[in-house]
C-alpha cells in the first residue's frame, strides 16, 4: 500500500467514528505501528486535516475536511457501481436519475484507468418486479428529511381501510415492495406501511415533536436492529 493510500485509509477510519479514537485503535485498524500512525496524523494535520487530539487522549476528525480526489480500490468501485445500478433498477424515477448523476460525478474526477474500470464493471443487477406504488415516493422522502407529519389513507392486507396521521421516519426498499417506518398517532407506537397499500398521502407541513434520530434509535431498539455505521 502506498503512503497516499495509507493516509486516505486513516481519514476514512476517522470519519467512521463520531468521538475520539485512541492511537492504538487507529493503528490496529490501519495495520501500521503506533509510531507510523503518529507520523501519519502529523502529516495529515500539516496538510490541513482538522484532526484534534494527542497521544493518550485519542483523535477526532472535525467535520468539513475533504481530500482531493485520489483513487478508489477495485472493490470500492464495484460497490459504487453495484449500489448505483441497484438504485436505478429498484428506486423510484427521481432516485434512479440521481443515481446516474452521482455516478457521472464520481467518474468525472477519477483518473482515466479507474474511470474505465467503473465503466466496465461486470457486476449486474437483475430486472426488478416491484409492486407499483400508490403515492409519490419523492414527496414522502421529502417529508422524512424535513421531519414533517403526513396524513394517509391505508388499506391493509385484508382489505380494511383506515386513515392515519403518521410521522414518517425511514423508507425501506425491499425486492418487490417499499415500506415506510413511521410513528402512528392512532396507535401511539411504531408501525410499518407498504407504500403500494397507501391510497392517498397528504403532507400536513406540521413538524413532529421529537427528532427523527431519537425516534429511529427507539425503533431500532424495539426491533433488535443494530445501529448502522452510517447515520440514517
PDB file of C-alpha atoms in Angstrom:
ATOM      1  CA  UNK A   1       0.000   0.000   0.000  1.00  0.00           C
ATOM      2  CA  UNK A   2       1.344   3.409  -0.933  1.00  0.00           C
ATOM      3  CA  UNK A   3       1.644   6.207   1.594  1.00  0.00           C
ATOM      4  CA  UNK A   4      -1.164   8.153  -0.121  1.00  0.00           C
ATOM      5  CA  UNK A   5      -3.465   5.141   0.151  1.00  0.00           C
ATOM      6  CA  UNK A   6      -2.496   4.706   3.808  1.00  0.00           C
ATOM      7  CA  UNK A   7      -3.320   8.330   4.617  1.00  0.00           C
ATOM      8  CA  UNK A   8      -6.656   8.022   2.813  1.00  0.00           C
ATOM      9  CA  UNK A   9      -7.490   4.886   4.806  1.00  0.00           C
ATOM     10  CA  UNK A  10      -6.695   6.741   8.030  1.00  0.00           C
ATOM     11  CA  UNK A  11      -9.043   9.578   7.062  1.00  0.00           C
ATOM     12  CA  UNK A  12     -11.779   7.049   6.282  1.00  0.00           C
ATOM     13  CA  UNK A  13     -11.335   5.316   9.642  1.00  0.00           C
ATOM     14  CA  UNK A  14     -11.542   8.639  11.478  1.00  0.00           C
ATOM     15  CA  UNK A  15     -14.696   9.552   9.545  1.00  0.00           C
ATOM     16  CA  UNK A  16     -16.401   6.371  10.756  1.00  0.00           C
ATOM     17  CA  UNK A  17     -16.027   7.406  14.387  1.00  0.00           C
ATOM     18  CA  UNK A  18     -18.041  10.222  15.929  1.00  0.00           C
ATOM     19  CA  UNK A  19     -15.933  10.549  19.082  1.00  0.00           C
ATOM     20  CA  UNK A  20     -12.208  10.423  19.928  1.00  0.00           C
ATOM     21  CA  UNK A  21     -10.379   7.217  18.969  1.00  0.00           C
ATOM     22  CA  UNK A  22      -7.176   6.069  20.628  1.00  0.00           C
ATOM     23  CA  UNK A  23      -3.989   5.988  18.601  1.00  0.00           C
ATOM     24  CA  UNK A  24      -3.557   2.290  19.383  1.00  0.00           C
ATOM     25  CA  UNK A  25      -7.017   1.516  17.968  1.00  0.00           C
ATOM     26  CA  UNK A  26      -6.313   3.574  14.835  1.00  0.00           C
ATOM     27  CA  UNK A  27      -3.004   1.807  14.343  1.00  0.00           C
ATOM     28  CA  UNK A  28      -4.732  -1.597  14.583  1.00  0.00           C
ATOM     29  CA  UNK A  29      -7.452  -0.608  12.107  1.00  0.00           C
ATOM     30  CA  UNK A  30      -4.997   0.764   9.560  1.00  0.00           C
ATOM     31  CA  UNK A  31      -2.422  -2.001  10.062  1.00  0.00           C
ATOM     32  CA  UNK A  32       0.563   0.179  10.984  1.00  0.00           C
ATOM     33  CA  UNK A  33       2.761   0.643  14.012  1.00  0.00           C
ATOM     34  CA  UNK A  34       1.874   3.235  16.620  1.00  0.00           C
ATOM     35  CA  UNK A  35       4.937   5.278  15.629  1.00  0.00           C
ATOM     36  CA  UNK A  36       3.855   5.272  11.956  1.00  0.00           C
ATOM     37  CA  UNK A  37       0.325   6.219  12.996  1.00  0.00           C
ATOM     38  CA  UNK A  38       1.583   9.275  14.874  1.00  0.00           C
ATOM     39  CA  UNK A  39       3.664  10.319  11.842  1.00  0.00           C
ATOM     40  CA  UNK A  40       0.666   9.879   9.525  1.00  0.00           C
ATOM     41  CA  UNK A  41      -1.536  12.007  11.765  1.00  0.00           C
ATOM     42  CA  UNK A  42       1.112  14.722  11.847  1.00  0.00           C
ATOM     43  CA  UNK A  43       1.342  14.596   8.021  1.00  0.00           C
ATOM     44  CA  UNK A  44      -2.415  14.956   7.632  1.00  0.00           C
ATOM     45  CA  UNK A  45      -2.525  17.818  10.122  1.00  0.00           C
ATOM     46  CA  UNK A  46       0.237  19.559   8.170  1.00  0.00           C
ATOM     47  CA  UNK A  47      -1.898  19.218   5.009  1.00  0.00           C
ATOM     48  CA  UNK A  48      -4.818  20.910   6.726  1.00  0.00           C
ATOM     49  CA  UNK A  49      -6.813  17.981   8.089  1.00  0.00           C
ATOM     50  CA  UNK A  50      -8.799  19.081  11.152  1.00  0.00           C
ATOM     51  CA  UNK A  51      -7.613  16.227  13.364  1.00  0.00           C
ATOM     52  CA  UNK A  52      -7.713  17.128  17.025  1.00  0.00           C
ATOM     53  CA  UNK A  53      -6.199  15.215  19.925  1.00  0.00           C
ATOM     54  CA  UNK A  54      -2.918  13.906  21.166  1.00  0.00           C
ATOM     55  CA  UNK A  55      -1.297  10.648  22.307  1.00  0.00           C
ATOM     56  CA  UNK A  56      -3.059   9.197  25.327  1.00  0.00           C
ATOM     57  CA  UNK A  57      -6.284  11.133  24.745  1.00  0.00           C
ATOM     58  CA  UNK A  58      -7.401   9.990  21.315  1.00  0.00           C
ATOM     59  CA  UNK A  59      -8.058  11.677  17.985  1.00  0.00           C
ATOM     60  CA  UNK A  60     -11.148  13.009  16.242  1.00  0.00           C
ATOM     61  CA  UNK A  61     -11.656  14.398  12.713  1.00  0.00           C
ATOM     62  CA  UNK A  62     -13.752  17.531  12.759  1.00  0.00           C
ATOM     63  CA  UNK A  63     -16.409  17.882  10.022  1.00  0.00           C
ATOM     64  CA  UNK A  64     -15.682  19.832   6.877  1.00  0.00           C
ATOM     65  CA  UNK A  65     -12.344  18.360   5.781  1.00  0.00           C
ATOM     66  CA  UNK A  66     -12.252  16.935   2.261  1.00  0.00           C
ATOM     67  CA  UNK A  67      -9.416  15.337   0.374  1.00  0.00           C
ATOM     68  CA  UNK A  68      -8.647  15.937  -3.276  1.00  0.00           C
ATOM     69  CA  UNK A  69      -9.858  13.042  -5.422  1.00  0.00           C
ATOM     70  CA  UNK A  70      -7.450  10.139  -5.037  1.00  0.00           C
ATOM     71  CA  UNK A  71      -8.012   6.565  -6.173  1.00  0.00           C
ATOM     72  CA  UNK A  72     -10.623   4.012  -5.228  1.00  0.00           C
ATOM     73  CA  UNK A  73      -9.778   0.369  -4.664  1.00  0.00           C
ATOM     74  CA  UNK A  74     -11.327  -2.007  -7.200  1.00  0.00           C
ATOM     75  CA  UNK A  75     -13.743  -3.338  -4.576  1.00  0.00           C
ATOM     76  CA  UNK A  76     -14.849   0.226  -3.793  1.00  0.00           C
ATOM     77  CA  UNK A  77     -15.523   0.938  -7.461  1.00  0.00           C
ATOM     78  CA  UNK A  78     -17.518  -2.292  -7.776  1.00  0.00           C
ATOM     79  CA  UNK A  79     -19.508  -1.416  -4.647  1.00  0.00           C
ATOM     80  CA  UNK A  80     -20.307   2.044  -6.024  1.00  0.00           C
ATOM     81  CA  UNK A  81     -21.397   0.749  -9.418  1.00  0.00           C
ATOM     82  CA  UNK A  82     -23.438  -2.124  -7.980  1.00  0.00           C
ATOM     83  CA  UNK A  83     -25.146   0.175  -5.490  1.00  0.00           C
ATOM     84  CA  UNK A  84     -25.990   2.793  -8.110  1.00  0.00           C
ATOM     85  CA  UNK A  85     -27.278   0.155 -10.529  1.00  0.00           C
ATOM     86  CA  UNK A  86     -29.462  -1.312  -7.777  1.00  0.00           C
ATOM     87  CA  UNK A  87     -30.936   2.107  -7.020  1.00  0.00           C
ATOM     88  CA  UNK A  88     -31.519   2.758 -10.716  1.00  0.00           C
ATOM     89  CA  UNK A  89     -33.400  -0.543 -11.010  1.00  0.00           C
ATOM     90  CA  UNK A  90     -35.244  -0.625  -7.664  1.00  0.00           C
ATOM     91  CA  UNK A  91     -35.745   3.041  -6.743  1.00  0.00           C
ATOM     92  CA  UNK A  92     -38.375   5.471  -7.959  1.00  0.00           C
ATOM     93  CA  UNK A  93     -37.687   7.634 -11.026  1.00  0.00           C
ATOM     94  CA  UNK A  94     -36.090  10.638  -9.213  1.00  0.00           C
ATOM     95  CA  UNK A  95     -33.771   8.304  -7.279  1.00  0.00           C
ATOM     96  CA  UNK A  96     -32.818   6.459 -10.458  1.00  0.00           C
ATOM     97  CA  UNK A  97     -31.875   9.742 -12.127  1.00  0.00           C
ATOM     98  CA  UNK A  98     -29.947  10.833  -9.020  1.00  0.00           C
ATOM     99  CA  UNK A  99     -28.001   7.549  -9.014  1.00  0.00           C
ATOM    100  CA  UNK A 100     -26.929   8.118 -12.615  1.00  0.00           C
ATOM    101  CA  UNK A 101     -25.951  11.713 -11.897  1.00  0.00           C
ATOM    102  CA  UNK A 102     -23.922  10.722  -8.831  1.00  0.00           C
ATOM    103  CA  UNK A 103     -22.056   8.035 -10.756  1.00  0.00           C
ATOM    104  CA  UNK A 104     -21.275  10.527 -13.534  1.00  0.00           C
ATOM    105  CA  UNK A 105     -19.867  12.991 -10.972  1.00  0.00           C
ATOM    106  CA  UNK A 106     -17.655  10.292  -9.488  1.00  0.00           C
ATOM    107  CA  UNK A 107     -16.457   9.249 -12.952  1.00  0.00           C
ATOM    108  CA  UNK A 108     -15.587  12.854 -13.804  1.00  0.00           C
ATOM    109  CA  UNK A 109     -12.949  13.092 -11.066  1.00  0.00           C
ATOM    110  CA  UNK A 110     -11.413   9.632 -11.414  1.00  0.00           C
ATOM    111  CA  UNK A 111      -8.131   9.011 -13.199  1.00  0.00           C
ATOM    112  CA  UNK A 112      -8.628   7.525 -16.684  1.00  0.00           C
ATOM    113  CA  UNK A 113      -7.688   3.975 -15.651  1.00  0.00           C
ATOM    114  CA  UNK A 114     -10.145   3.894 -12.766  1.00  0.00           C
ATOM    115  CA  UNK A 115     -12.852   5.540 -14.868  1.00  0.00           C
ATOM    116  CA  UNK A 116     -12.520   2.695 -17.361  1.00  0.00           C
ATOM    117  CA  UNK A 117     -12.937   0.147 -14.565  1.00  0.00           C
ATOM    118  CA  UNK A 118     -16.047   1.962 -13.429  1.00  0.00           C
ATOM    119  CA  UNK A 119     -17.492   1.902 -16.951  1.00  0.00           C
ATOM    120  CA  UNK A 120     -16.698  -1.772 -17.496  1.00  0.00           C
ATOM    121  CA  UNK A 121     -17.771  -3.194 -14.123  1.00  0.00           C
ATOM    122  CA  UNK A 122     -19.043  -6.760 -14.538  1.00  0.00           C
ATOM    123  CA  UNK A 123     -21.439  -6.633 -11.565  1.00  0.00           C
ATOM    124  CA  UNK A 124     -25.050  -6.525 -12.742  1.00  0.00           C
ATOM    125  CA  UNK A 125     -28.454  -6.101 -11.113  1.00  0.00           C
ATOM    126  CA  UNK A 126     -31.307  -8.286 -12.298  1.00  0.00           C
ATOM    127  CA  UNK A 127     -34.594  -6.823 -13.537  1.00  0.00           C
ATOM    128  CA  UNK A 128     -36.995  -5.684 -10.848  1.00  0.00           C
ATOM    129  CA  UNK A 129     -40.524  -6.987 -10.365  1.00  0.00           C
ATOM    130  CA  UNK A 130     -41.651  -4.323  -7.942  1.00  0.00           C
ATOM    131  CA  UNK A 131     -45.249  -3.668  -6.969  1.00  0.00           C
ATOM    132  CA  UNK A 132     -46.317  -0.201  -8.213  1.00  0.00           C
ATOM    133  CA  UNK A 133     -46.573   2.481  -5.545  1.00  0.00           C
ATOM    134  CA  UNK A 134     -49.782   4.382  -4.988  1.00  0.00           C
ATOM    135  CA  UNK A 135     -48.056   7.572  -3.857  1.00  0.00           C
ATOM    136  CA  UNK A 136     -45.236   9.939  -4.766  1.00  0.00           C
ATOM    137  CA  UNK A 137     -42.157   8.491  -3.056  1.00  0.00           C
ATOM    138  CA  UNK A 138     -40.175  11.683  -3.682  1.00  0.00           C
ATOM    139  CA  UNK A 139     -42.726  13.642  -1.635  1.00  0.00           C
ATOM    140  CA  UNK A 140     -42.557  11.031   1.112  1.00  0.00           C
ATOM    141  CA  UNK A 141     -38.757  11.195   1.203  1.00  0.00           C
ATOM    142  CA  UNK A 142     -39.026  14.983   1.475  1.00  0.00           C
ATOM    143  CA  UNK A 143     -41.317  14.616   4.490  1.00  0.00           C
ATOM    144  CA  UNK A 144     -38.812  12.248   6.106  1.00  0.00           C
ATOM    145  CA  UNK A 145     -35.919  14.666   5.578  1.00  0.00           C
ATOM    146  CA  UNK A 146     -37.946  17.633   6.867  1.00  0.00           C
ATOM    147  CA  UNK A 147     -39.417  15.619   9.780  1.00  0.00           C
ATOM    148  CA  UNK A 148     -42.981  16.508   8.784  1.00  0.00           C
ATOM    149  CA  UNK A 149     -46.196  14.640   9.542  1.00  0.00           C
ATOM    150  CA  UNK A 150     -48.284  13.016   6.819  1.00  0.00           C
ATOM    151  CA  UNK A 151     -51.951  12.032   6.658  1.00  0.00           C
ATOM    152  CA  UNK A 152     -52.511   8.755   4.822  1.00  0.00           C
ATOM    153  CA  UNK A 153     -55.367   6.553   3.718  1.00  0.00           C
ATOM    154  CA  UNK A 154     -54.214   2.964   4.091  1.00  0.00           C
ATOM    155  CA  UNK A 155     -55.635  -0.427   3.131  1.00  0.00           C
ATOM    156  CA  UNK A 156     -54.169  -3.440   4.924  1.00  0.00           C
ATOM    157  CA  UNK A 157     -53.603  -6.965   3.575  1.00  0.00           C
ATOM    158  CA  UNK A 158     -57.160  -7.931   4.483  1.00  0.00           C
ATOM    159  CA  UNK A 159     -58.653  -5.006   2.573  1.00  0.00           C
ATOM    160  CA  UNK A 160     -59.648  -2.974   5.616  1.00  0.00           C
ATOM    161  CA  UNK A 161     -59.172   0.767   5.149  1.00  0.00           C
ATOM    162  CA  UNK A 162     -58.151   3.376   7.717  1.00  0.00           C
ATOM    163  CA  UNK A 163     -56.968   6.937   7.911  1.00  0.00           C
ATOM    164  CA  UNK A 164     -53.870   7.738   9.938  1.00  0.00           C
ATOM    165  CA  UNK A 165     -51.548  10.594  10.791  1.00  0.00           C
ATOM    166  CA  UNK A 166     -48.003   9.285  10.780  1.00  0.00           C
ATOM    167  CA  UNK A 167     -44.516  10.598  11.448  1.00  0.00           C
ATOM    168  CA  UNK A 168     -42.525   9.061   8.577  1.00  0.00           C
ATOM    169  CA  UNK A 169     -39.045   8.091   9.767  1.00  0.00           C
ATOM    170  CA  UNK A 170     -37.485   5.886   7.104  1.00  0.00           C
ATOM    171  CA  UNK A 171     -38.221   4.192   3.806  1.00  0.00           C
ATOM    172  CA  UNK A 172     -37.117   0.589   3.306  1.00  0.00           C
ATOM    173  CA  UNK A 173     -36.522  -0.756  -0.215  1.00  0.00           C
ATOM    174  CA  UNK A 174     -37.129  -4.493  -0.483  1.00  0.00           C
ATOM    175  CA  UNK A 175     -37.047  -6.782  -3.512  1.00  0.00           C
ATOM    176  CA  UNK A 176     -40.660  -6.147  -4.532  1.00  0.00           C
ATOM    177  CA  UNK A 177     -42.096  -3.535  -2.184  1.00  0.00           C
ATOM    178  CA  UNK A 178     -41.219  -0.380  -0.264  1.00  0.00           C
ATOM    179  CA  UNK A 179     -42.119   0.011   3.410  1.00  0.00           C
ATOM    180  CA  UNK A 180     -42.448   3.203   5.441  1.00  0.00           C
ATOM    181  CA  UNK A 181     -41.252   3.086   9.036  1.00  0.00           C
ATOM    182  CA  UNK A 182     -43.389   5.551  10.982  1.00  0.00           C
ATOM    183  CA  UNK A 183     -44.755   6.572  14.343  1.00  0.00           C
ATOM    184  CA  UNK A 184     -48.525   6.209  14.157  1.00  0.00           C
ATOM    185  CA  UNK A 185     -50.522   8.745  16.172  1.00  0.00           C
ATOM    186  CA  UNK A 186     -53.588   6.482  16.203  1.00  0.00           C
ATOM    187  CA  UNK A 187     -51.672   3.524  17.667  1.00  0.00           C
ATOM    188  CA  UNK A 188     -49.170   5.515  19.742  1.00  0.00           C
ATOM    189  CA  UNK A 189     -46.483   3.167  18.503  1.00  0.00           C
ATOM    190  CA  UNK A 190     -44.204   2.388  15.600  1.00  0.00           C
ATOM    191  CA  UNK A 191     -45.872   0.897  12.546  1.00  0.00           C
ATOM    192  CA  UNK A 192     -44.823  -0.241   9.058  1.00  0.00           C
ATOM    193  CA  UNK A 193     -46.830   0.682   5.973  1.00  0.00           C
ATOM    194  CA  UNK A 194     -46.328  -0.783   2.496  1.00  0.00           C
ATOM    195  CA  UNK A 195     -46.281   2.099   0.048  1.00  0.00           C
ATOM    196  CA  UNK A 196     -48.324   0.173  -2.535  1.00  0.00           C
ATOM    197  CA  UNK A 197     -51.154  -0.010   0.034  1.00  0.00           C
ATOM    198  CA  UNK A 198     -51.151   3.717   0.783  1.00  0.00           C
ATOM    199  CA  UNK A 199     -54.017   5.020  -1.327  1.00  0.00           C
ATOM    200  CA  UNK A 200     -53.522   8.700  -0.547  1.00  0.00           C
ATOM    201  CA  UNK A 201     -50.798  10.811   1.043  1.00  0.00           C
ATOM    202  CA  UNK A 202     -51.199  14.397   2.231  1.00  0.00           C
ATOM    203  CA  UNK A 203     -48.251  16.294   3.682  1.00  0.00           C
ATOM    204  CA  UNK A 204     -49.512  18.378   6.590  1.00  0.00           C
ATOM    205  CA  UNK A 205     -46.469  20.656   6.831  1.00  0.00           C
ATOM    206  CA  UNK A 206     -46.518  20.155  10.595  1.00  0.00           C
ATOM    207  CA  UNK A 207     -43.211  19.133  12.136  1.00  0.00           C
ATOM    208  CA  UNK A 208     -43.353  16.221  14.517  1.00  0.00           C
ATOM    209  CA  UNK A 209     -42.447  16.952  18.092  1.00  0.00           C
ATOM    210  CA  UNK A 210     -39.429  14.658  18.502  1.00  0.00           C
ATOM    211  CA  UNK A 211     -36.253  14.275  16.477  1.00  0.00           C
ATOM    212  CA  UNK A 212     -36.159  11.596  13.807  1.00  0.00           C
ATOM    213  CA  UNK A 213     -32.757  10.471  15.055  1.00  0.00           C
ATOM    214  CA  UNK A 214     -34.087   9.751  18.563  1.00  0.00           C
ATOM    215  CA  UNK A 215     -37.174   8.016  17.191  1.00  0.00           C
ATOM    216  CA  UNK A 216     -35.057   5.829  14.911  1.00  0.00           C
ATOM    217  CA  UNK A 217     -32.916   4.809  17.860  1.00  0.00           C
ATOM    218  CA  UNK A 218     -36.054   3.730  19.737  1.00  0.00           C
ATOM    219  CA  UNK A 219     -37.361   1.868  16.691  1.00  0.00           C
ATOM    220  CA  UNK A 220     -34.066   0.007  16.242  1.00  0.00           C
ATOM    221  CA  UNK A 221     -34.060  -0.959  19.914  1.00  0.00           C
ATOM    222  CA  UNK A 222     -37.658  -2.203  19.673  1.00  0.00           C
ATOM    223  CA  UNK A 223     -36.824  -4.229  16.539  1.00  0.00           C
ATOM    224  CA  UNK A 224     -33.496  -5.527  17.875  1.00  0.00           C
ATOM    225  CA  UNK A 225     -31.633  -3.895  14.983  1.00  0.00           C
ATOM    226  CA  UNK A 226     -28.007  -2.899  15.446  1.00  0.00           C
ATOM    227  CA  UNK A 227     -27.107   0.700  14.685  1.00  0.00           C
ATOM    228  CA  UNK A 228     -25.626   1.035  11.172  1.00  0.00           C
ATOM    229  CA  UNK A 229     -22.195   2.550  10.568  1.00  0.00           C
ATOM    230  CA  UNK A 230     -23.767   5.420   8.653  1.00  0.00           C
ATOM    231  CA  UNK A 231     -26.380   7.574  10.331  1.00  0.00           C
ATOM    232  CA  UNK A 232     -29.801   7.379   8.780  1.00  0.00           C
TER     233      UNK A 232
END
